[in-house]
PDB file of C-alpha atoms in Angstrom:
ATOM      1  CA  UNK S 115     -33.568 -57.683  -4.688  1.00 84.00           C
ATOM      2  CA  UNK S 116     -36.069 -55.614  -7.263  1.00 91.00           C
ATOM      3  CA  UNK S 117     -35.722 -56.047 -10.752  1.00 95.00           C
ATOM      4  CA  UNK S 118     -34.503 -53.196 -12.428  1.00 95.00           C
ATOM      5  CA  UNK S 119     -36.810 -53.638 -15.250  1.00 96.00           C
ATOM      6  CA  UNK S 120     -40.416 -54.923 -14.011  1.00 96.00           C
ATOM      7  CA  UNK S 121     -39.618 -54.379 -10.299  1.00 95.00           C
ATOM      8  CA  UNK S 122     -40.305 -57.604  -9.152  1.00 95.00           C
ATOM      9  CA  UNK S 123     -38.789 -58.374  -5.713  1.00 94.00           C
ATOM     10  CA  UNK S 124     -37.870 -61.398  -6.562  1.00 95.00           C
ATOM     11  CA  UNK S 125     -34.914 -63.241  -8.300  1.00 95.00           C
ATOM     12  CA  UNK S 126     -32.102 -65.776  -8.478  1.00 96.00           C
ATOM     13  CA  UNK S 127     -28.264 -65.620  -8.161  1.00 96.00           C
ATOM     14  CA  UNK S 128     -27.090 -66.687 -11.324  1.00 96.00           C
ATOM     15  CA  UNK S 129     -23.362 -66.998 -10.443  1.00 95.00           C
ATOM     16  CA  UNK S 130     -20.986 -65.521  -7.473  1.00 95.00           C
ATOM     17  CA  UNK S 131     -17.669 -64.017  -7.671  1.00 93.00           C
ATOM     18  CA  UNK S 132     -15.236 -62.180  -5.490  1.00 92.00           C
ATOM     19  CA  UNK S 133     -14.631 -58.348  -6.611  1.00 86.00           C
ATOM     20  CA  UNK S 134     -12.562 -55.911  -5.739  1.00 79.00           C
ATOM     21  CA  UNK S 135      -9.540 -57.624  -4.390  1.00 77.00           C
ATOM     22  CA  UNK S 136     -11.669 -59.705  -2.220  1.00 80.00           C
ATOM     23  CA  UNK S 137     -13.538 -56.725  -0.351  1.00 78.00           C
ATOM     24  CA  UNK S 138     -17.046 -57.333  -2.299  1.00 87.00           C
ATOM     25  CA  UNK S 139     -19.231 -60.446  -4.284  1.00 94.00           C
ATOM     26  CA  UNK S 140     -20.081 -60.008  -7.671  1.00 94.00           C
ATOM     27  CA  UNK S 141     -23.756 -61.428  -8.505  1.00 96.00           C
ATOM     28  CA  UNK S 142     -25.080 -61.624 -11.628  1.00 97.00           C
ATOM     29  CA  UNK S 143     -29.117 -62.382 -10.979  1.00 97.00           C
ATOM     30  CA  UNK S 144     -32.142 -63.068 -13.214  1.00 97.00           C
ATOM     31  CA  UNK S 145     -35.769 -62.081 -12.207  1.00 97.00           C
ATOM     32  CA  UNK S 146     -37.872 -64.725 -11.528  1.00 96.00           C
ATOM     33  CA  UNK S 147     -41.033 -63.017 -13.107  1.00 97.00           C
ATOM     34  CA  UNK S 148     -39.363 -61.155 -16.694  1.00 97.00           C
ATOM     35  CA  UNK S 149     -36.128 -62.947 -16.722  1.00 96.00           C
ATOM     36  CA  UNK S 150     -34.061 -59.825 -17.186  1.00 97.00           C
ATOM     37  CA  UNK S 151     -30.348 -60.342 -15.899  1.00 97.00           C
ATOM     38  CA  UNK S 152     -28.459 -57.889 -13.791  1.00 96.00           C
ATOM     39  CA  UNK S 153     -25.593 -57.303 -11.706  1.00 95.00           C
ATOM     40  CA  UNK S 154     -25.500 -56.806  -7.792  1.00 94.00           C
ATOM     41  CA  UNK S 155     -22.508 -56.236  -5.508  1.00 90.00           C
ATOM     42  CA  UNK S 156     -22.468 -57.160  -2.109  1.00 91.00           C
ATOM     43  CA  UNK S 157     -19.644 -55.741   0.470  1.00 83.00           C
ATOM     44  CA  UNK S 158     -19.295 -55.328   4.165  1.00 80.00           C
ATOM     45  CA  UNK S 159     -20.236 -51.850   5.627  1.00 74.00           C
ATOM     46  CA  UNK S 160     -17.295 -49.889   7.283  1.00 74.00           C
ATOM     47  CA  UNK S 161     -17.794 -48.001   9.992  1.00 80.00           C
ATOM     48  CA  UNK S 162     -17.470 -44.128   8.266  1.00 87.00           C
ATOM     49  CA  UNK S 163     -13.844 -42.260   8.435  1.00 91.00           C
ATOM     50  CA  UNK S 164     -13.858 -38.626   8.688  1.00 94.00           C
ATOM     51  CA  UNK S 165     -11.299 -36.641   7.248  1.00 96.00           C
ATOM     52  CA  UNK S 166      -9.772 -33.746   9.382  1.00 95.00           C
ATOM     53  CA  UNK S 167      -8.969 -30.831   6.958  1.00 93.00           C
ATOM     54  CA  UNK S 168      -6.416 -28.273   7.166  1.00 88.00           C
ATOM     55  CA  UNK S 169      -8.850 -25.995   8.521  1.00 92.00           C
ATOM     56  CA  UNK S 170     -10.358 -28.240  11.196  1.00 93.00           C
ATOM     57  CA  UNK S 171     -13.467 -29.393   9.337  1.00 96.00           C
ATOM     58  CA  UNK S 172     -14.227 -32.815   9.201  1.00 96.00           C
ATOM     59  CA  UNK S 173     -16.061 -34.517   6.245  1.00 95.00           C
ATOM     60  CA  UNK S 174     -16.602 -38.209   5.282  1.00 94.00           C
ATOM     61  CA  UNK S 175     -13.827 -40.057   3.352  1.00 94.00           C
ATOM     62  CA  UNK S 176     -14.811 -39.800  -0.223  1.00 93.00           C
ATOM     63  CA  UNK S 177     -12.571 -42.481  -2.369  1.00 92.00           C
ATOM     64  CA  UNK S 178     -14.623 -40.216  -5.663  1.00 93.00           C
ATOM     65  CA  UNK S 179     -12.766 -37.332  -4.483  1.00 94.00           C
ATOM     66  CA  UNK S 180      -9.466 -39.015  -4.314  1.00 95.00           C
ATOM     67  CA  UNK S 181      -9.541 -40.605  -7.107  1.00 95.00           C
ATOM     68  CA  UNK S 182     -11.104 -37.433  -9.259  1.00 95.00           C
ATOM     69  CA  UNK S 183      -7.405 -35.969  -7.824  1.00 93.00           C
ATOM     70  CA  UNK S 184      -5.628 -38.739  -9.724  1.00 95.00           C
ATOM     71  CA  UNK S 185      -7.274 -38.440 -12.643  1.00 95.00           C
ATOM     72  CA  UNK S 186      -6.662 -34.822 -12.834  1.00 94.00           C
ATOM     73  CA  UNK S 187      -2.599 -35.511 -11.794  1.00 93.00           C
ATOM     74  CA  UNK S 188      -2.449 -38.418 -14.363  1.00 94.00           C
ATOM     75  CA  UNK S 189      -4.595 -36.442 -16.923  1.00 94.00           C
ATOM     76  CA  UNK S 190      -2.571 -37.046 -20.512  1.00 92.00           C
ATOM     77  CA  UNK S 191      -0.335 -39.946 -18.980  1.00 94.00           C
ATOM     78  CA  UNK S 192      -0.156 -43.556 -19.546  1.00 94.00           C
ATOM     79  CA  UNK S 193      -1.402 -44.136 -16.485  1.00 94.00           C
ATOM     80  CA  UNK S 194      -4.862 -46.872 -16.981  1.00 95.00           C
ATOM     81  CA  UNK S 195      -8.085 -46.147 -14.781  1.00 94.00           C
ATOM     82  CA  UNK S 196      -7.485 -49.584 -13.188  1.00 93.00           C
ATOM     83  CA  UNK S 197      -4.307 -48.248 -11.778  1.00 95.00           C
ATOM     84  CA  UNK S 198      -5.453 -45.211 -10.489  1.00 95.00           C
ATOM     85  CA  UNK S 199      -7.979 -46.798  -8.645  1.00 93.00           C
ATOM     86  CA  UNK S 200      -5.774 -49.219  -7.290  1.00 94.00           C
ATOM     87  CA  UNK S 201      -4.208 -46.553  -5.532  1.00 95.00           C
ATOM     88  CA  UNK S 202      -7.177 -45.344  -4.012  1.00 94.00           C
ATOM     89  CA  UNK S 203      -7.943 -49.482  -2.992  1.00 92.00           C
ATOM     90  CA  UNK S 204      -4.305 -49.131  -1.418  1.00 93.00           C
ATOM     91  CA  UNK S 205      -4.638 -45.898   0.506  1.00 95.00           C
ATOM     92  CA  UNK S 206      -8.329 -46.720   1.907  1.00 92.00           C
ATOM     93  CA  UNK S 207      -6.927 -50.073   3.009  1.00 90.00           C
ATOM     94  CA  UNK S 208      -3.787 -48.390   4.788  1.00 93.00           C
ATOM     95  CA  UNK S 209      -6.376 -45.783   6.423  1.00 93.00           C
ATOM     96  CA  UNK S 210      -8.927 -48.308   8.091  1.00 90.00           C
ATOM     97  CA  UNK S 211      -5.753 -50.279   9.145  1.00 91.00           C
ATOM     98  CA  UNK S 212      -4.864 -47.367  11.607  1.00 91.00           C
ATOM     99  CA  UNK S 213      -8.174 -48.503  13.529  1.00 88.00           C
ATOM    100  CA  UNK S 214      -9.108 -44.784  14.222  1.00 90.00           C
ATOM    101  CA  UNK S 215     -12.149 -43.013  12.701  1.00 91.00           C
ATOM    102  CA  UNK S 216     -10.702 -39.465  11.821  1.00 94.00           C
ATOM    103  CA  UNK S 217      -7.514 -39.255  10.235  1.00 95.00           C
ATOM    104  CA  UNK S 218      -6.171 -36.037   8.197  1.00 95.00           C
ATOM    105  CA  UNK S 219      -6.681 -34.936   4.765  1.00 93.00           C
ATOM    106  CA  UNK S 220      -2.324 -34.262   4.869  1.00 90.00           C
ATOM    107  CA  UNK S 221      -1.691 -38.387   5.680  1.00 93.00           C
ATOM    108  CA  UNK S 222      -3.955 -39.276   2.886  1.00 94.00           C
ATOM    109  CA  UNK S 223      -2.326 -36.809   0.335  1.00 91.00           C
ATOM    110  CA  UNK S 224       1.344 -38.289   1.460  1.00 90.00           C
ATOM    111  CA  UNK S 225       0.089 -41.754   1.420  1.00 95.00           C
ATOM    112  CA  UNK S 226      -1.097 -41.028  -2.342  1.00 94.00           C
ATOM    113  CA  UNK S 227       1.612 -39.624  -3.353  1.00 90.00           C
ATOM    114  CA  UNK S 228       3.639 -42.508  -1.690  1.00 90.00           C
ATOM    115  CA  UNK S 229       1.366 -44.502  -4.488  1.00 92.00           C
ATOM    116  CA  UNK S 230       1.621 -42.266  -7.423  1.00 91.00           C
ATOM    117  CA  UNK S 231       5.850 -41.523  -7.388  1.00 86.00           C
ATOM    118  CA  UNK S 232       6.172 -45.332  -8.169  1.00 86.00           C
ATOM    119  CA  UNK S 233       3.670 -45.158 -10.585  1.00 92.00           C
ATOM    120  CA  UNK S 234       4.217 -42.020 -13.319  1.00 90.00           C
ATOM    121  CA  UNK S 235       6.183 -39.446 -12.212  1.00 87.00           C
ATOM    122  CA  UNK S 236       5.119 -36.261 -14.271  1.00 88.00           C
ATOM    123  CA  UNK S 237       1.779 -37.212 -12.476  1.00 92.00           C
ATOM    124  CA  UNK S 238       3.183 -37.165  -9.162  1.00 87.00           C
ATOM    125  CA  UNK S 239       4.553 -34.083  -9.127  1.00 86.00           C
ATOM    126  CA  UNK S 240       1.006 -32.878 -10.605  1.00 88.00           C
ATOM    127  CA  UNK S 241      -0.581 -34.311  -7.562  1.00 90.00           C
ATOM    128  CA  UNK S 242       2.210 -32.601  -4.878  1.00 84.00           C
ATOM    129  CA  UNK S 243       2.223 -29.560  -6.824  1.00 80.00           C
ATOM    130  CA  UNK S 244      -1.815 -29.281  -6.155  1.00 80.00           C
ATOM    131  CA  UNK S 245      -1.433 -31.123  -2.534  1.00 75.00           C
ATOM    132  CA  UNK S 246       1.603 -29.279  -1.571  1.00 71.00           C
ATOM    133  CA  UNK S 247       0.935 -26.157  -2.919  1.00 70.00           C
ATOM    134  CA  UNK S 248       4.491 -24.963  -2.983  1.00 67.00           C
ATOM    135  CA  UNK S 249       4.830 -21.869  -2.213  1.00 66.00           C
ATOM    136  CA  UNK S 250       7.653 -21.015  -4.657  1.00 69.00           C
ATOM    137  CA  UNK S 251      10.065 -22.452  -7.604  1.00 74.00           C
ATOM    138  CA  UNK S 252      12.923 -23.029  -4.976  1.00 76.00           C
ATOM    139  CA  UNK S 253      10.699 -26.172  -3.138  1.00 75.00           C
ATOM    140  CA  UNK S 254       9.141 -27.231  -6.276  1.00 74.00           C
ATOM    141  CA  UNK S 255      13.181 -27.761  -7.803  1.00 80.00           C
ATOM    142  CA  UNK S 256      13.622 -29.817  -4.469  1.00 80.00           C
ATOM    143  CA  UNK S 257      11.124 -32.155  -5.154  1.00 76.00           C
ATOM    144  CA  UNK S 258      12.007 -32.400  -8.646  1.00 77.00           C
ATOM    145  CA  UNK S 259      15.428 -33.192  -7.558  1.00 82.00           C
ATOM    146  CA  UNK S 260      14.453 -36.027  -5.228  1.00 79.00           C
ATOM    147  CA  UNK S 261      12.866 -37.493  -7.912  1.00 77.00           C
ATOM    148  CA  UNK S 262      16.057 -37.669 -10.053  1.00 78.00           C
ATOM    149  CA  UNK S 263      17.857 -38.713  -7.067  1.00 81.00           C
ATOM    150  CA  UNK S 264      15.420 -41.530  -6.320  1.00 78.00           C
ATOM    151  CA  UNK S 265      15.384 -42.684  -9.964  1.00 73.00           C
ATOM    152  CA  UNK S 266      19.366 -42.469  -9.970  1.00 78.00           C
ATOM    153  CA  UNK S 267      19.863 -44.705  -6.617  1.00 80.00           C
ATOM    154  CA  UNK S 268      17.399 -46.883  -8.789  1.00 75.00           C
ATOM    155  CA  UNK S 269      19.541 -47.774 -11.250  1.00 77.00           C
ATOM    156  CA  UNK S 270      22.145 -48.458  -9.386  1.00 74.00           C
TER     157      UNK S 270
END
């Protein structure tokens, strides 16, 4: 591994730890010729998944571009960064269980929103609203009023 710093090729692992739920290994190294310390993670490569759009395209899964959605939908909520990327840990890992390479853009955006409705609900309906892309007040009162219907047979 090259040092950052004098970009010397070699260096020591400090200390080991598991990241990321498990998925990755945290190393924090030291150079063997400056001494600077830095941090390296380590995690198995994945075979790519390609996302088939709603046009047809395909493009590789970006978990950037899902979670730049949540952060938009959860924009002004109490909803913390660690959370929202939770959900995108959650959603990859329910993806690459299918076992298939392509899988569409519409089953991620319902198994987000299967995420986010538990999680802030003014921010789910941001996300559906944008994902959805309801066509017209009548559908956008129906969702709304699954929501109070959920939250109702939650109290219960």
């Amino acid at each position: 591994m090259h040092c950052p710093k004098c970009h010397h090729n070699n260096s020591r692992v400090i200390d080991s730890r598991q990241a990321d739920d498990g998925r990755a290994i945290r190393r924090r190294r030291e150079c063997e010729n400056c001494g600077f310390r830095f941090t390296t993670f380590e995690r198995l490569e994945e075979t790519p998944l390609l996302v088939i759009k709603k046009n047809g395209a395909r493009e590789e899964f970006n978990r950037e571009k899902v979670l730049r959605g949540l952060i938009r939908s959860a924009e002004k909520r109490p909803v913390a960064m660690e959370q929202m990327e939770q959900i995108v840990d959650h959603v990859e890992a329910r993806i690459r269980e299918r076992g298939e390479n392509e899988i569409p853009s519409t089953l991620i955006g319902e198994y987000v929103m299967e995420e986010l409705v538990n999680l802030d609900e003014i921010a789910y309906i941001r996300f559906a609203s944008v994902y959805r892309q309801f066509k017209d007040m009548s559908v956008f009162l129906k969702e709304l009023q699954d929501i109070v219907d959920k939250a109702k047979e939650a109290n219960k």
